[in-house]
Coordinates of C-alpha atoms in Angstrom, one line a residue:
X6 CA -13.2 -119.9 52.5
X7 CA -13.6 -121.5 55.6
X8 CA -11.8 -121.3 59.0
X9 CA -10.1 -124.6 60.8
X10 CA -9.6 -124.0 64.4
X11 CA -7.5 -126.3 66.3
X12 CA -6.1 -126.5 69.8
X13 CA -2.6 -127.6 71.2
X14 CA -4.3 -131.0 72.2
X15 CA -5.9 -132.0 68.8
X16 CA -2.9 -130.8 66.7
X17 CA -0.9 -132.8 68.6
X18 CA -3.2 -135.4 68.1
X19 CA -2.9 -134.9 64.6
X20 CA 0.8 -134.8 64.8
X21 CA 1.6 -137.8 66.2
X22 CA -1.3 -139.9 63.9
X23 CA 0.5 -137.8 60.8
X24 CA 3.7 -139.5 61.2
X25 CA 7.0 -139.3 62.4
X26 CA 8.0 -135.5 62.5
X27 CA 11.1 -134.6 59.7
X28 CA 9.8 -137.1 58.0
X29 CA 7.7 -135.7 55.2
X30 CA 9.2 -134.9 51.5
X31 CA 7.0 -132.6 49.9
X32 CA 6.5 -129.6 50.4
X33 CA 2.8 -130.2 51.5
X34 CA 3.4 -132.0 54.1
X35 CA 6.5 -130.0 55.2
X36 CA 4.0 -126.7 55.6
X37 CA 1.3 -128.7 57.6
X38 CA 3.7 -130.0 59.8
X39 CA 4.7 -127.1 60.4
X40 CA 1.7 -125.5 60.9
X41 CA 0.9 -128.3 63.8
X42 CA 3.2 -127.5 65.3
X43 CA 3.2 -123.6 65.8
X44 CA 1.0 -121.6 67.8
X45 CA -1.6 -120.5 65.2
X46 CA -4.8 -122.0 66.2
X47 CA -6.9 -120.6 63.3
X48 CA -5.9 -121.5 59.2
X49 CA -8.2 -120.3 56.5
X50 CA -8.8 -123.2 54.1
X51 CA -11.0 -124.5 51.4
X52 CA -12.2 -127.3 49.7
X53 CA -12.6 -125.2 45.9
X54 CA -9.8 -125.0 43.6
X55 CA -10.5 -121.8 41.8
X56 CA -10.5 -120.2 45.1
X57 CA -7.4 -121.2 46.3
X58 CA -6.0 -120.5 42.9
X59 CA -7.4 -116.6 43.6
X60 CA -6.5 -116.9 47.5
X61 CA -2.8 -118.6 47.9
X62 CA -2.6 -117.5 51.2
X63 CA -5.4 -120.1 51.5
X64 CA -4.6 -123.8 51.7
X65 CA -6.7 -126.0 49.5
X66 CA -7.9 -128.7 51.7
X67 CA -7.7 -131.4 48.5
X68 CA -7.5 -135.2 47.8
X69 CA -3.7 -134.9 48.1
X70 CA -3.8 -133.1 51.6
X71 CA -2.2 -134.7 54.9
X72 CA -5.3 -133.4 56.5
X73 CA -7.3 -135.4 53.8
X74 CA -5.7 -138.6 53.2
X75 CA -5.6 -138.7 57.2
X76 CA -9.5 -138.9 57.3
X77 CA -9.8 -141.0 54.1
X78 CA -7.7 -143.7 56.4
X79 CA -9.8 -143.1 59.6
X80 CA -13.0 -143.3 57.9
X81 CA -12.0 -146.8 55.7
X82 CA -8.8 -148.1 57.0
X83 CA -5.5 -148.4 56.1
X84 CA -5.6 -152.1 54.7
X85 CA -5.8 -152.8 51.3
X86 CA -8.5 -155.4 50.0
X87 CA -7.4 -158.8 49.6
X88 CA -9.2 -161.1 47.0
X89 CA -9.1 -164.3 45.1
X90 CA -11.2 -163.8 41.9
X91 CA -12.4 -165.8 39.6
X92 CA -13.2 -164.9 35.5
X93 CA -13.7 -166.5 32.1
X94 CA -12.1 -165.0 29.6
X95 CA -10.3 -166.0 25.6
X96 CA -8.2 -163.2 26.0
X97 CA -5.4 -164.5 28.6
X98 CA -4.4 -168.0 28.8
X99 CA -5.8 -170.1 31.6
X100 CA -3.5 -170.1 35.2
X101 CA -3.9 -167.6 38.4
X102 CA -1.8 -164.4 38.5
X103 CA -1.4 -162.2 41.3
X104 CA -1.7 -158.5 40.7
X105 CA -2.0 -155.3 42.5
X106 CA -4.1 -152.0 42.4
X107 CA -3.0 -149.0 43.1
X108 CA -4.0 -145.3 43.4
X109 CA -2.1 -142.5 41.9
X110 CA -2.8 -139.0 43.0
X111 CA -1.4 -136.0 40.6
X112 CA -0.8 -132.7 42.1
X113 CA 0.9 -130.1 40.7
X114 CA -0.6 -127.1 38.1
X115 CA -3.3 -130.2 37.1
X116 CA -4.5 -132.5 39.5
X117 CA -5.6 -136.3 38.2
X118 CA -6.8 -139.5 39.9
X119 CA -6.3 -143.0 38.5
X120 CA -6.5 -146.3 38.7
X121 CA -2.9 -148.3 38.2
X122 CA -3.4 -152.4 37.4
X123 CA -0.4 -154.0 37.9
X124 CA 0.7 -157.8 37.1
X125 CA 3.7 -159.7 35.6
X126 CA 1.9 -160.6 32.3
X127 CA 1.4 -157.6 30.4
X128 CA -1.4 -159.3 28.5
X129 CA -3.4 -159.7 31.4
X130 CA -2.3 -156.0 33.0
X131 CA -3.3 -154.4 29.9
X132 CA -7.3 -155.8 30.2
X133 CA -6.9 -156.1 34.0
X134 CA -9.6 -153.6 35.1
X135 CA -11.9 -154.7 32.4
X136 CA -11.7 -158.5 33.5
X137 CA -12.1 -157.5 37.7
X138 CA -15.2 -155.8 36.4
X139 CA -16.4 -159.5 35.5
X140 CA -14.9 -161.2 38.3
X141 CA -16.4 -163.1 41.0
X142 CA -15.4 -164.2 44.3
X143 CA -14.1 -167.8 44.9
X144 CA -12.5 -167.2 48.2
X145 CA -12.9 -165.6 51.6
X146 CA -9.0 -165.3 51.8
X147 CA -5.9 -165.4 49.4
X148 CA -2.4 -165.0 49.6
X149 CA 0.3 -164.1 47.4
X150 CA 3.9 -165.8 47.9
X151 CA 6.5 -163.2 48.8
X152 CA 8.0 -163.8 45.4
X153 CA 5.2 -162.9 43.6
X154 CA 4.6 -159.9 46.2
X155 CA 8.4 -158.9 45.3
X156 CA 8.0 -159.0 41.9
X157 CA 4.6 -157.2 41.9
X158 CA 6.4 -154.3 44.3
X159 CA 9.6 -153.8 42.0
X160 CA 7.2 -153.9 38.9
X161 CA 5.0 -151.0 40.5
X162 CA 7.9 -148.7 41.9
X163 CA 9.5 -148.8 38.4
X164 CA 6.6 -147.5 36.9
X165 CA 5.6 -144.9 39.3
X166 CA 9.3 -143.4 39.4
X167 CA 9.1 -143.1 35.6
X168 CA 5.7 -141.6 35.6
X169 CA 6.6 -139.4 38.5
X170 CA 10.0 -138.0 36.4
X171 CA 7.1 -137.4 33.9
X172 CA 4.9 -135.5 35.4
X173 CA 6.9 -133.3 37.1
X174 CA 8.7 -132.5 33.7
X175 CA 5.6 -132.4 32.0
X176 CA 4.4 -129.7 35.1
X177 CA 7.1 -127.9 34.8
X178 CA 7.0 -127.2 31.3
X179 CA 3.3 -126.4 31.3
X180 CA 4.1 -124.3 34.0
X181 CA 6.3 -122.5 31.9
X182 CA 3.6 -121.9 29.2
X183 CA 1.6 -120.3 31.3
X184 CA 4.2 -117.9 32.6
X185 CA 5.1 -117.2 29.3
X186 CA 1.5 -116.6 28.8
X187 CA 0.9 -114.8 31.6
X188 CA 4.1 -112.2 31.1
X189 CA 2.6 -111.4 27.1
X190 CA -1.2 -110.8 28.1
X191 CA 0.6 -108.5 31.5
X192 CA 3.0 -106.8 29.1
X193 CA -0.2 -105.5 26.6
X194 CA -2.3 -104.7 29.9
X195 CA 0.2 -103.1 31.1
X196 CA 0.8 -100.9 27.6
X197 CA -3.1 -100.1 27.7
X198 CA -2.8 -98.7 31.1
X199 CA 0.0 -96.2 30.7
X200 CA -1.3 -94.8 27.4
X201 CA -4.1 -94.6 29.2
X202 CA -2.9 -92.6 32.3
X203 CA -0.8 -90.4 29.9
X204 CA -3.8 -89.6 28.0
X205 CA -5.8 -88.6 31.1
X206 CA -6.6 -85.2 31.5
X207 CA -9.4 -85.6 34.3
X208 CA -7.2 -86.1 37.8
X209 CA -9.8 -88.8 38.6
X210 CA -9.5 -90.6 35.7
X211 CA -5.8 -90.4 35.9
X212 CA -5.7 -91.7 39.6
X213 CA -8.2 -94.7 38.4
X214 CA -6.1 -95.7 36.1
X215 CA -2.6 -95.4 38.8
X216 CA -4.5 -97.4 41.0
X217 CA -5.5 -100.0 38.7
X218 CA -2.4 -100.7 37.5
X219 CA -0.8 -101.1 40.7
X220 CA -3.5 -103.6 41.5
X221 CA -2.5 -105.1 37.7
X222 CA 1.2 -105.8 39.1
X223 CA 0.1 -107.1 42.2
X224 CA -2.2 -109.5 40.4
X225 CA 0.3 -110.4 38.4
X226 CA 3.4 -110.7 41.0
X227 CA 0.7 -113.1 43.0
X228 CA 0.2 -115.3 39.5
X229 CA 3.8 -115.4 39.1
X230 CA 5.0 -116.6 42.5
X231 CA 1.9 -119.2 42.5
X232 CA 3.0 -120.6 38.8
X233 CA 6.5 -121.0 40.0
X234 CA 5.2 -122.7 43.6
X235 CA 3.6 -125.0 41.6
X236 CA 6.0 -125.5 38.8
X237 CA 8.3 -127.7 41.5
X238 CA 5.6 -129.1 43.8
X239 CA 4.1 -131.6 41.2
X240 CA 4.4 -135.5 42.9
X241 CA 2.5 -138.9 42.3
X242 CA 1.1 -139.9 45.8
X243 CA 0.8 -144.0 45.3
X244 CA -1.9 -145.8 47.4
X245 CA -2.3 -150.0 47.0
X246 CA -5.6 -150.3 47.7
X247 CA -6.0 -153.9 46.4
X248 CA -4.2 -156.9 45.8
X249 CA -5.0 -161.0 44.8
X250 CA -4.5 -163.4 42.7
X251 CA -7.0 -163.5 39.7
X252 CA -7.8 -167.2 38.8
X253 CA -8.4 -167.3 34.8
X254 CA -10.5 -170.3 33.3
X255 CA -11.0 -171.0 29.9
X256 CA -8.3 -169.0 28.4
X257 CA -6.9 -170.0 25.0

């Protein structure tokens, strides 16, 4: 656990390089805007997962962030890569297709980083990253028509609003499990401890045994409020980090 300390002048700094203010749709964001713009200068944060998992009074400085994502575009820009690549290939039919690569970031209960290909042939999108891996460079610059651009767009949102309904159905129910978990593994901890204290003739024993349960429901009322955070703050964060036209010779 560390400790960020920030003044008025660098949060506004922050602020204003964030975004517009009201803006921001998930809860993430919401709570660091927030925190800009209070008084607080201090925030315990930290870069580890299972500590902010045992801490959630401590924010967890990850790769879905504002903080984060801020400095990711500082330190390598906020333009995508623009190509014009070159491959041979039997698997997809000679001809030059634009396409588009994005990033998808997965928070919720489990976080997950990919790689999203997307073109207008679904042969080609479906050995995409394989054939880039081959590719060579036959241009310094490229453009895609705004058709093509369009198309690419539509084809992307529609895919990442299905996979976000997904995942955030797929967090919630997991979250759910794990209540459900949580509540029968309390319940028998819980039945341990009071047979336990009523057994307890020693007054020391006893008051062991009081206090530890106490720190049992606490533990437990922590878990619970944490699950149920997390169970409705599960998003896809979509990044395009590169886009082309991918020039295919020797195709079938």
């Amino acid at each position: 656990i560390k400790t960020l300390r920030l003044d008025r002048e660098q949060k506004d700094l922050l602020l204003r390089q964030h975004g517009k203010p009201g803006r921001s749709s998930s809860p993430l964001e919401r709570d660091w805007e927030r925190w800009l713009k209070g008084t607080v200068a201090r925030l315990s944060v930290t870069f580890d997962q299972p500590t902010a998992a045992e801490n959630p009074e401590v924010v967890h400085l990850s790769v879905v962030h504002p903080l984060i994502r801020q400095a990711a575009q500082h330190c390598r820009g906020v333009e995508p890569l623009v190509c014009r690549l070159g491959v041979t290939t039997k698997n997809v039919g000679p001809g030059e297709y634009p396409f588009s690569i994005h990033a998808w970031s997965k928070s919720g209960i489990r976080h997950d980083e990919t790689l999203v290909p997307i073109c207008d042939q679904p042969e080609l999108e479906e050995v995409l990253l394989s054939l880039l891996e081959e590719a060579r460079d036959i241009s310094e610059t490229t453009s895609i028509r705004t058709s093509s651009s369009s198309r690419l767009n539509d084809i992307h949102h529609e895919r990442w609003n299905r996979a976000r309904a997904e995942h955030m159905e797929q967090n919630r129910q997991l979250a759910a499990q794990r209540i459900q978990s949580l509540t029968v593994s309390h319940r028998a901890r819980m039945a341990l401890l009071n047979d336990q204290i009523a057994k307890a003739n020693d007054p020391k024993i006893h008051l062991m045994k009081t206090s530890e349960r106490e720190g049992a429901e606490a533990d437990q009322q922590r878990r619970l409020s944490e699950l149920s955070s997390l169970s409705e703050r599960a998003d896809i964060r979509s990044q395009l980090i590169a886009y082309g036209v991918l020039v295919v010779e020797g195709g079938l």
